[in-house]
CSV table of C-alpha atoms and ligand atoms in Angstrom, one decimal:
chain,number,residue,atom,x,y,z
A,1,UNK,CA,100.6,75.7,77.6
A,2,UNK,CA,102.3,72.1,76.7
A,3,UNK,CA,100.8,69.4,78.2
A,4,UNK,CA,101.6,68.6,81.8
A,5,UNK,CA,103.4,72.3,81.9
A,6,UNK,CA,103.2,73.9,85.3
A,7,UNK,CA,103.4,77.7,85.8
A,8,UNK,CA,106.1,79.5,86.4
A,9,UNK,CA,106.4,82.0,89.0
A,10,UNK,CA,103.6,84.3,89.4
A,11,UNK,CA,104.5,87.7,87.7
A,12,UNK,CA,101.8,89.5,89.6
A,13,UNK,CA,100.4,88.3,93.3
A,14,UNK,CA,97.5,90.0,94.8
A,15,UNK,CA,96.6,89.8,98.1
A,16,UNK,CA,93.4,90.5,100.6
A,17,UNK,CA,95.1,90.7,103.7
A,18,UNK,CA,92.0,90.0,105.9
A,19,UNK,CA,91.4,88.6,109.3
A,20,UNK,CA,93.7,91.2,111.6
A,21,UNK,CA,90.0,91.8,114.0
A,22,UNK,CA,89.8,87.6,114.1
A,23,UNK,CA,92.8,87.2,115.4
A,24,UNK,CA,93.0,90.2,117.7
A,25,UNK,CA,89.4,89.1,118.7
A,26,UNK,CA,90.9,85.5,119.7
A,27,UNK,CA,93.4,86.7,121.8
A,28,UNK,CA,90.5,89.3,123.4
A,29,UNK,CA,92.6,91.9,122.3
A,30,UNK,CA,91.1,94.6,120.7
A,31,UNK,CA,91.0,95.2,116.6
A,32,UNK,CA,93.6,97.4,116.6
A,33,UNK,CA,96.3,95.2,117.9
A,34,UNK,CA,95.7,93.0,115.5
A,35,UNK,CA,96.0,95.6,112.0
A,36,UNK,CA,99.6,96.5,114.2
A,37,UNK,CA,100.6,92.7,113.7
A,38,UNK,CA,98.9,92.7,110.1
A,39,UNK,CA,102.1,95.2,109.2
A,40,UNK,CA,104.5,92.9,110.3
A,41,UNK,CA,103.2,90.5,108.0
A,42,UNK,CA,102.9,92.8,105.4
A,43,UNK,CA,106.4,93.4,106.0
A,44,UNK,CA,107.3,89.6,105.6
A,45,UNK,CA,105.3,89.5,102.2
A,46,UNK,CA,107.3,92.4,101.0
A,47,UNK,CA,110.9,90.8,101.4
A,48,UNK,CA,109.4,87.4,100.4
A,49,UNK,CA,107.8,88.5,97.2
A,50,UNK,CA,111.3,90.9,96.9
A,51,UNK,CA,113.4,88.0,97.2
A,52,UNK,CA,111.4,85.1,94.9
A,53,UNK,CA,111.7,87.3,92.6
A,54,UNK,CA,107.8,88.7,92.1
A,55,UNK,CA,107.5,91.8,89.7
A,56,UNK,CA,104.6,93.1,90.8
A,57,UNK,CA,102.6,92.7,94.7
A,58,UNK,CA,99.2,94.2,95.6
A,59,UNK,CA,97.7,94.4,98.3
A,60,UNK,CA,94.5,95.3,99.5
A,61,UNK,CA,95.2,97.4,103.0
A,62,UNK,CA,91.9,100.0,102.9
A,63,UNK,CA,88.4,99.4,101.0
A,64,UNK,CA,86.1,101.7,100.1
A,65,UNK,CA,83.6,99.9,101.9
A,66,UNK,CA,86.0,100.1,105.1
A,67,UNK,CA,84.7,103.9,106.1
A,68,UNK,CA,81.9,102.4,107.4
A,69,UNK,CA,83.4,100.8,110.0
A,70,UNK,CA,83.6,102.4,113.7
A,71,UNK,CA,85.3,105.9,113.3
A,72,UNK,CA,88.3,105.2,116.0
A,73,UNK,CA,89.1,102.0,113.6
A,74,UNK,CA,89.2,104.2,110.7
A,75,UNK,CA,91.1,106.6,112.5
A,76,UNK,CA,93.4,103.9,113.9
A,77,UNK,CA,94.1,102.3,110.2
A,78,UNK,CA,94.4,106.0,108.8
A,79,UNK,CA,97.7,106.8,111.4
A,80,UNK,CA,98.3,103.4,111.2
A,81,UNK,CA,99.0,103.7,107.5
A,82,UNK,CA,100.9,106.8,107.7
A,83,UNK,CA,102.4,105.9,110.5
A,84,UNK,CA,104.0,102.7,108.4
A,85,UNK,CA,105.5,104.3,105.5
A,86,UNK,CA,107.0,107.0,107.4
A,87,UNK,CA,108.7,104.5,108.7
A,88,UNK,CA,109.4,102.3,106.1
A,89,UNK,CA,109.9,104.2,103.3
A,90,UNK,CA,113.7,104.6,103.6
A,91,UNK,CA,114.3,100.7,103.4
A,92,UNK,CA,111.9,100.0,100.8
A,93,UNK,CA,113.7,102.4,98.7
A,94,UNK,CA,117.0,100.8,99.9
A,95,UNK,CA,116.0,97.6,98.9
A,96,UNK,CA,114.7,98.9,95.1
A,97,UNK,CA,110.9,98.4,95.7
A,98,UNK,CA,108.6,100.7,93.6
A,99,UNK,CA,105.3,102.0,95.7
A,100,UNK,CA,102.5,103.1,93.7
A,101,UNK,CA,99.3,104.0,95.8
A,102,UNK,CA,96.0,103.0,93.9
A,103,UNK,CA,93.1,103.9,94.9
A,104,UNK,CA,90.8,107.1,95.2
A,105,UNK,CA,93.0,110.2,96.5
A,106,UNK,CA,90.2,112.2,96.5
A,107,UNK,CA,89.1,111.7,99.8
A,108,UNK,CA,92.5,111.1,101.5
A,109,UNK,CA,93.4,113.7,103.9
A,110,UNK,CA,96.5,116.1,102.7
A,111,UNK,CA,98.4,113.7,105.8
A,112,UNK,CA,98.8,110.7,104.3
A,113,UNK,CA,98.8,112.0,100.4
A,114,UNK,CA,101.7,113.9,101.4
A,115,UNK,CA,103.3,110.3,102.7
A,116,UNK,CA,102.2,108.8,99.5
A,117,UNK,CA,103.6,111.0,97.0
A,118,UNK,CA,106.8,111.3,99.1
A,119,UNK,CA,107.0,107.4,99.0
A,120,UNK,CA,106.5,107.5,95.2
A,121,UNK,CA,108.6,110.1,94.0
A,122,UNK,CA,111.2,108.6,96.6
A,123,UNK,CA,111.4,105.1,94.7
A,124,UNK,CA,110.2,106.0,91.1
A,125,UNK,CA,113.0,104.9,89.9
A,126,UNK,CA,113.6,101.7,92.1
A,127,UNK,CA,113.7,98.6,89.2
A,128,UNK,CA,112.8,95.6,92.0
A,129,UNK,CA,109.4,94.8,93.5
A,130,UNK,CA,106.8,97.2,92.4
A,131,UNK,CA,104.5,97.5,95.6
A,132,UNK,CA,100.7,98.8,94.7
A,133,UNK,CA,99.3,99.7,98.0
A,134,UNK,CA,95.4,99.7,97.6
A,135,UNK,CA,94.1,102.4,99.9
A,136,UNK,CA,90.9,103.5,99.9
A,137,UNK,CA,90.5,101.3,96.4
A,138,UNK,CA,87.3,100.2,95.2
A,139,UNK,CA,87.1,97.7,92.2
A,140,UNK,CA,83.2,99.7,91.5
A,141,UNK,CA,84.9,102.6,92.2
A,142,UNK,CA,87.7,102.1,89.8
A,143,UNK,CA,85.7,101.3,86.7
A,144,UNK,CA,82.7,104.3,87.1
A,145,UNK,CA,85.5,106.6,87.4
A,146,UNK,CA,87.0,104.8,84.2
A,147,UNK,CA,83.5,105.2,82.1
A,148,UNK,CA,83.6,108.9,83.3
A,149,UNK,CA,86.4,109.9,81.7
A,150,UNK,CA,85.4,107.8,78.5
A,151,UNK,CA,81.9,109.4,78.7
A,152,UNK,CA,83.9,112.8,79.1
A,153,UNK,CA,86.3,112.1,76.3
A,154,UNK,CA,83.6,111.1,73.7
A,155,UNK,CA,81.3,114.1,74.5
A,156,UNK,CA,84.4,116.1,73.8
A,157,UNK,CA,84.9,114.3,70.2
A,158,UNK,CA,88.3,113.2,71.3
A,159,UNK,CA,86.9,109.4,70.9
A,160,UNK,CA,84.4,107.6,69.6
A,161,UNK,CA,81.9,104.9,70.6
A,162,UNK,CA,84.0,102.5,69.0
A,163,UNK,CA,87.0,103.5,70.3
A,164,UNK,CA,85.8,102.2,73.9
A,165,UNK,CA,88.4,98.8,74.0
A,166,UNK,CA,88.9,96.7,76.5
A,167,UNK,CA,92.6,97.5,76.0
A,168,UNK,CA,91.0,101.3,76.0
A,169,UNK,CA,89.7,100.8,79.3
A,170,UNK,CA,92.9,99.0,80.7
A,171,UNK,CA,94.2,102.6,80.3
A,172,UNK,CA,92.4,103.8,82.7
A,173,UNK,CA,92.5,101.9,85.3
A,174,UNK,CA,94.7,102.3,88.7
A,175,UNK,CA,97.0,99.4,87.4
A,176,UNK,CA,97.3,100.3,84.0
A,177,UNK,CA,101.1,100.1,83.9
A,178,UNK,CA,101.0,96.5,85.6
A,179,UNK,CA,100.0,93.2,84.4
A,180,UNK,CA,97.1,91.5,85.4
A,181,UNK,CA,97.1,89.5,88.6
A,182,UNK,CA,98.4,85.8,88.5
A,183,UNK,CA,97.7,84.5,91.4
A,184,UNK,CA,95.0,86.4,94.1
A,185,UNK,CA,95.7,85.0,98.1
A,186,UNK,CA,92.7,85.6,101.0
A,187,UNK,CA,93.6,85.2,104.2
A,188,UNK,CA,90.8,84.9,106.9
A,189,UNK,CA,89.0,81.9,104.9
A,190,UNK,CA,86.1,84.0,103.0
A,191,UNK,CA,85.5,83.4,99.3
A,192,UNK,CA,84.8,86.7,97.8
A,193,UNK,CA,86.4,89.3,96.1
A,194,UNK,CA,85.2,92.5,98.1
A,195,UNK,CA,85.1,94.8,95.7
A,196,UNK,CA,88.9,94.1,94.7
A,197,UNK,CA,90.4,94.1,91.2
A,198,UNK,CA,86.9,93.3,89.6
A,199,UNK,CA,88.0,93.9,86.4
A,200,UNK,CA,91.8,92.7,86.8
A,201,UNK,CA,90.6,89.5,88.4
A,202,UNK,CA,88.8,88.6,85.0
A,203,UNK,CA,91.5,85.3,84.5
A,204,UNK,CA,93.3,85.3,88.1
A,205,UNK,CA,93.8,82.1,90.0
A,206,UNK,CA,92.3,82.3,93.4
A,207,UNK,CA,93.8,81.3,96.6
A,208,UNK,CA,91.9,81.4,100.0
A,209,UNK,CA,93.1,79.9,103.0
A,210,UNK,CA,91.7,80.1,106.4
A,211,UNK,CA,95.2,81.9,108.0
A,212,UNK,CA,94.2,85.0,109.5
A,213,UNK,CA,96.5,88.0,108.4
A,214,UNK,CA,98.9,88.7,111.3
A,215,UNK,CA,99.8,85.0,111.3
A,216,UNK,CA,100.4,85.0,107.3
A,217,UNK,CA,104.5,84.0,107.1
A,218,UNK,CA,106.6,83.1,104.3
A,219,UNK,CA,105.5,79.2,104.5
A,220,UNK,CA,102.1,80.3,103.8
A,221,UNK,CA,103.4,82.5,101.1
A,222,UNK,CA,105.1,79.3,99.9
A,223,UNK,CA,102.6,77.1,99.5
A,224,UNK,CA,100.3,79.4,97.8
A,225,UNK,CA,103.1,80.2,95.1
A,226,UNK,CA,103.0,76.0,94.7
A,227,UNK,CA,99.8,75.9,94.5
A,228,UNK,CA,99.4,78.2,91.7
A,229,UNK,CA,102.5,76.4,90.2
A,230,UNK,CA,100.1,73.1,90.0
A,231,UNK,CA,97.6,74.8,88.2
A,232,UNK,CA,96.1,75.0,85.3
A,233,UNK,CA,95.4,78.1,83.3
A,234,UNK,CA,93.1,77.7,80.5
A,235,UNK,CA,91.7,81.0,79.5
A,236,UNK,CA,88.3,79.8,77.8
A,237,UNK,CA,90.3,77.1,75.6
A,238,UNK,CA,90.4,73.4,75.5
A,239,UNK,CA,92.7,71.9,78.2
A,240,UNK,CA,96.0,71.3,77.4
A,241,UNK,CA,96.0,67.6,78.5
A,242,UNK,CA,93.1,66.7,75.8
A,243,UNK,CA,94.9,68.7,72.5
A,244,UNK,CA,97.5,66.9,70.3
B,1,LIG,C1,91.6,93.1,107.3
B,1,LIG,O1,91.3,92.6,108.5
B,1,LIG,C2,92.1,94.6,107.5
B,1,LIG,C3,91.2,95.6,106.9
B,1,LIG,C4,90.1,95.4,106.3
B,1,LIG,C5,91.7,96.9,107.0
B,1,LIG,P1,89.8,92.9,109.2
B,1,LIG,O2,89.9,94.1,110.0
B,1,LIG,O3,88.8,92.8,108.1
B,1,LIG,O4,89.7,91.6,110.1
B,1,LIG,P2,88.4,90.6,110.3
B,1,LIG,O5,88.0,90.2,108.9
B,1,LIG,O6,87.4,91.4,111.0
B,1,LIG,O7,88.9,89.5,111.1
B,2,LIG,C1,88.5,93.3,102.5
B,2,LIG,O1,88.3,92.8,103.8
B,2,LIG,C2,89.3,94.6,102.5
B,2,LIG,C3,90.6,94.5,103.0
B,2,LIG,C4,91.3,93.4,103.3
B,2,LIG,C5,91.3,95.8,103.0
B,2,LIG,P1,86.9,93.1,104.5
B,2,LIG,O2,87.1,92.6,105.9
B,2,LIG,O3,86.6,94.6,104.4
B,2,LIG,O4,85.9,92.3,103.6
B,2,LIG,P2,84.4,91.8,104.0
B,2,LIG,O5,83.7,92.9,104.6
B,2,LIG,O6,84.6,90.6,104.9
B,2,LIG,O7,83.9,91.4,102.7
B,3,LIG,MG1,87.7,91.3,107.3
């Protein structure tokens, strides 16, 4: 990057859209009310991202770590889930979004894969926003399953030790036809990555801010994007401002 040279826009965002119990929880509402508002922000972020002109948005909606919460909240975010993209799915294609579920469809129920490949093959072809949704996604997850299939593929003599890349492993992850994230956003104030996009995240910018989900609008969605655009991104070298 030139000297004083701000970003451009973010090709990829990421976000953890946490705090939905917080602000339930503040309005003594129960949890679930809260996740119900946290898809109406979701929504917002969609046509924001859509309309700025983002390539790529993830967000994190389901953890793998998130089965151990109480079963009716798993079971509330499971029809929730479904429940959303049955509804949606017909203006997201509309408006040429691309949804690509990542995460591990192993141990989704036959309900909500049937949603998911629906929504897919619906809007494979859509050229606008590509949406990852990840859903029961773990970043540990993700990479074991990755060293697997290496482990499998060298034992087979298809590959060898030396053949295990970086770029190799890129290949098999979830995201493997998207770039890395630019810019990661956490609502809900915590500084930690929980398990999301471990090895994605490697050169991401990080954005936290204390907004809980629901309340998450397109100002907020501004002012991260400017944030990032004041940063600098220096990948391991020498900052800009000291060469030449
Ligand atoms: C994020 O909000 C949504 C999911 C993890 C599904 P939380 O449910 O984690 O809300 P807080 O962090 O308890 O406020
Ligand atoms: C991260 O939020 C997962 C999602 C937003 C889906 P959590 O609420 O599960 O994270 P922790 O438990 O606070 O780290
Ligand atoms: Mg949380």
């Amino acid at each position: 990057m030139s000297k004083g040279r701000k970003n451009g826009l973010p090709k990829h965002v990421a976000i953890i859209m946490d705090g939905n119990g917080r602000w339930a929880n503040r309005r003594a509402m129960p949890r679930f009310f809260g996740h119900r508002q946290g898809v109406k922000a979701l929504k917002t972020a969609v046509r924001y991202a859509s309309n700025q002109g983002i390539a790529v948005l993830t967000v994190y909606a389901f953890s793998t770590e998130n089965w151990t919460r109480p079963q009716d909240e798993v079971k509330f975010l499971m029809d929730l889930m479904h429940k959303t993209f049955v509804q949606e799915i017909e203006e997201l294609r509309r408006e040429g979004v691309r949804i690509q579920l990542i995460g591990d469809r192993s141990t989704l129920s036959p309900d909500i894969l049937k949603v998911w490949n629906q929504a897919e093959e619906l809007t494979k072809d859509n050229t606008g926003l590509v949406l990852n949704v990840a859903f029961n996604y773990g970043g540990r997850q993700e990479i074991t399953k990755a060293a697997q299939r290496l482990a499998e593929q060298v034992a087979r003599g298809e590959i060898t030790v030396e053949d295990i890349t970086p770029e190799k492993i890129d290949t098999l992850l979830y995201t493997h036809k998207t770039p890395d994230p630019d810019l990661i956003i956490r609502t809900g104030g915590e500084m930690r990555l929980s398990n999301f996009l471990l090895w994605q995240a490697a050169y991401s910018e990080f954005y936290v801010t204390d907004v809980l989900w629901p309340d998450f609008g397109e100002g907020d969605f501004a002012q991260a994007l400017q944030a990032y655009q004041a940063r600098e991104r220096r990948f391991g070298q020498v900052s800009a401002k000291e060469q030449s």
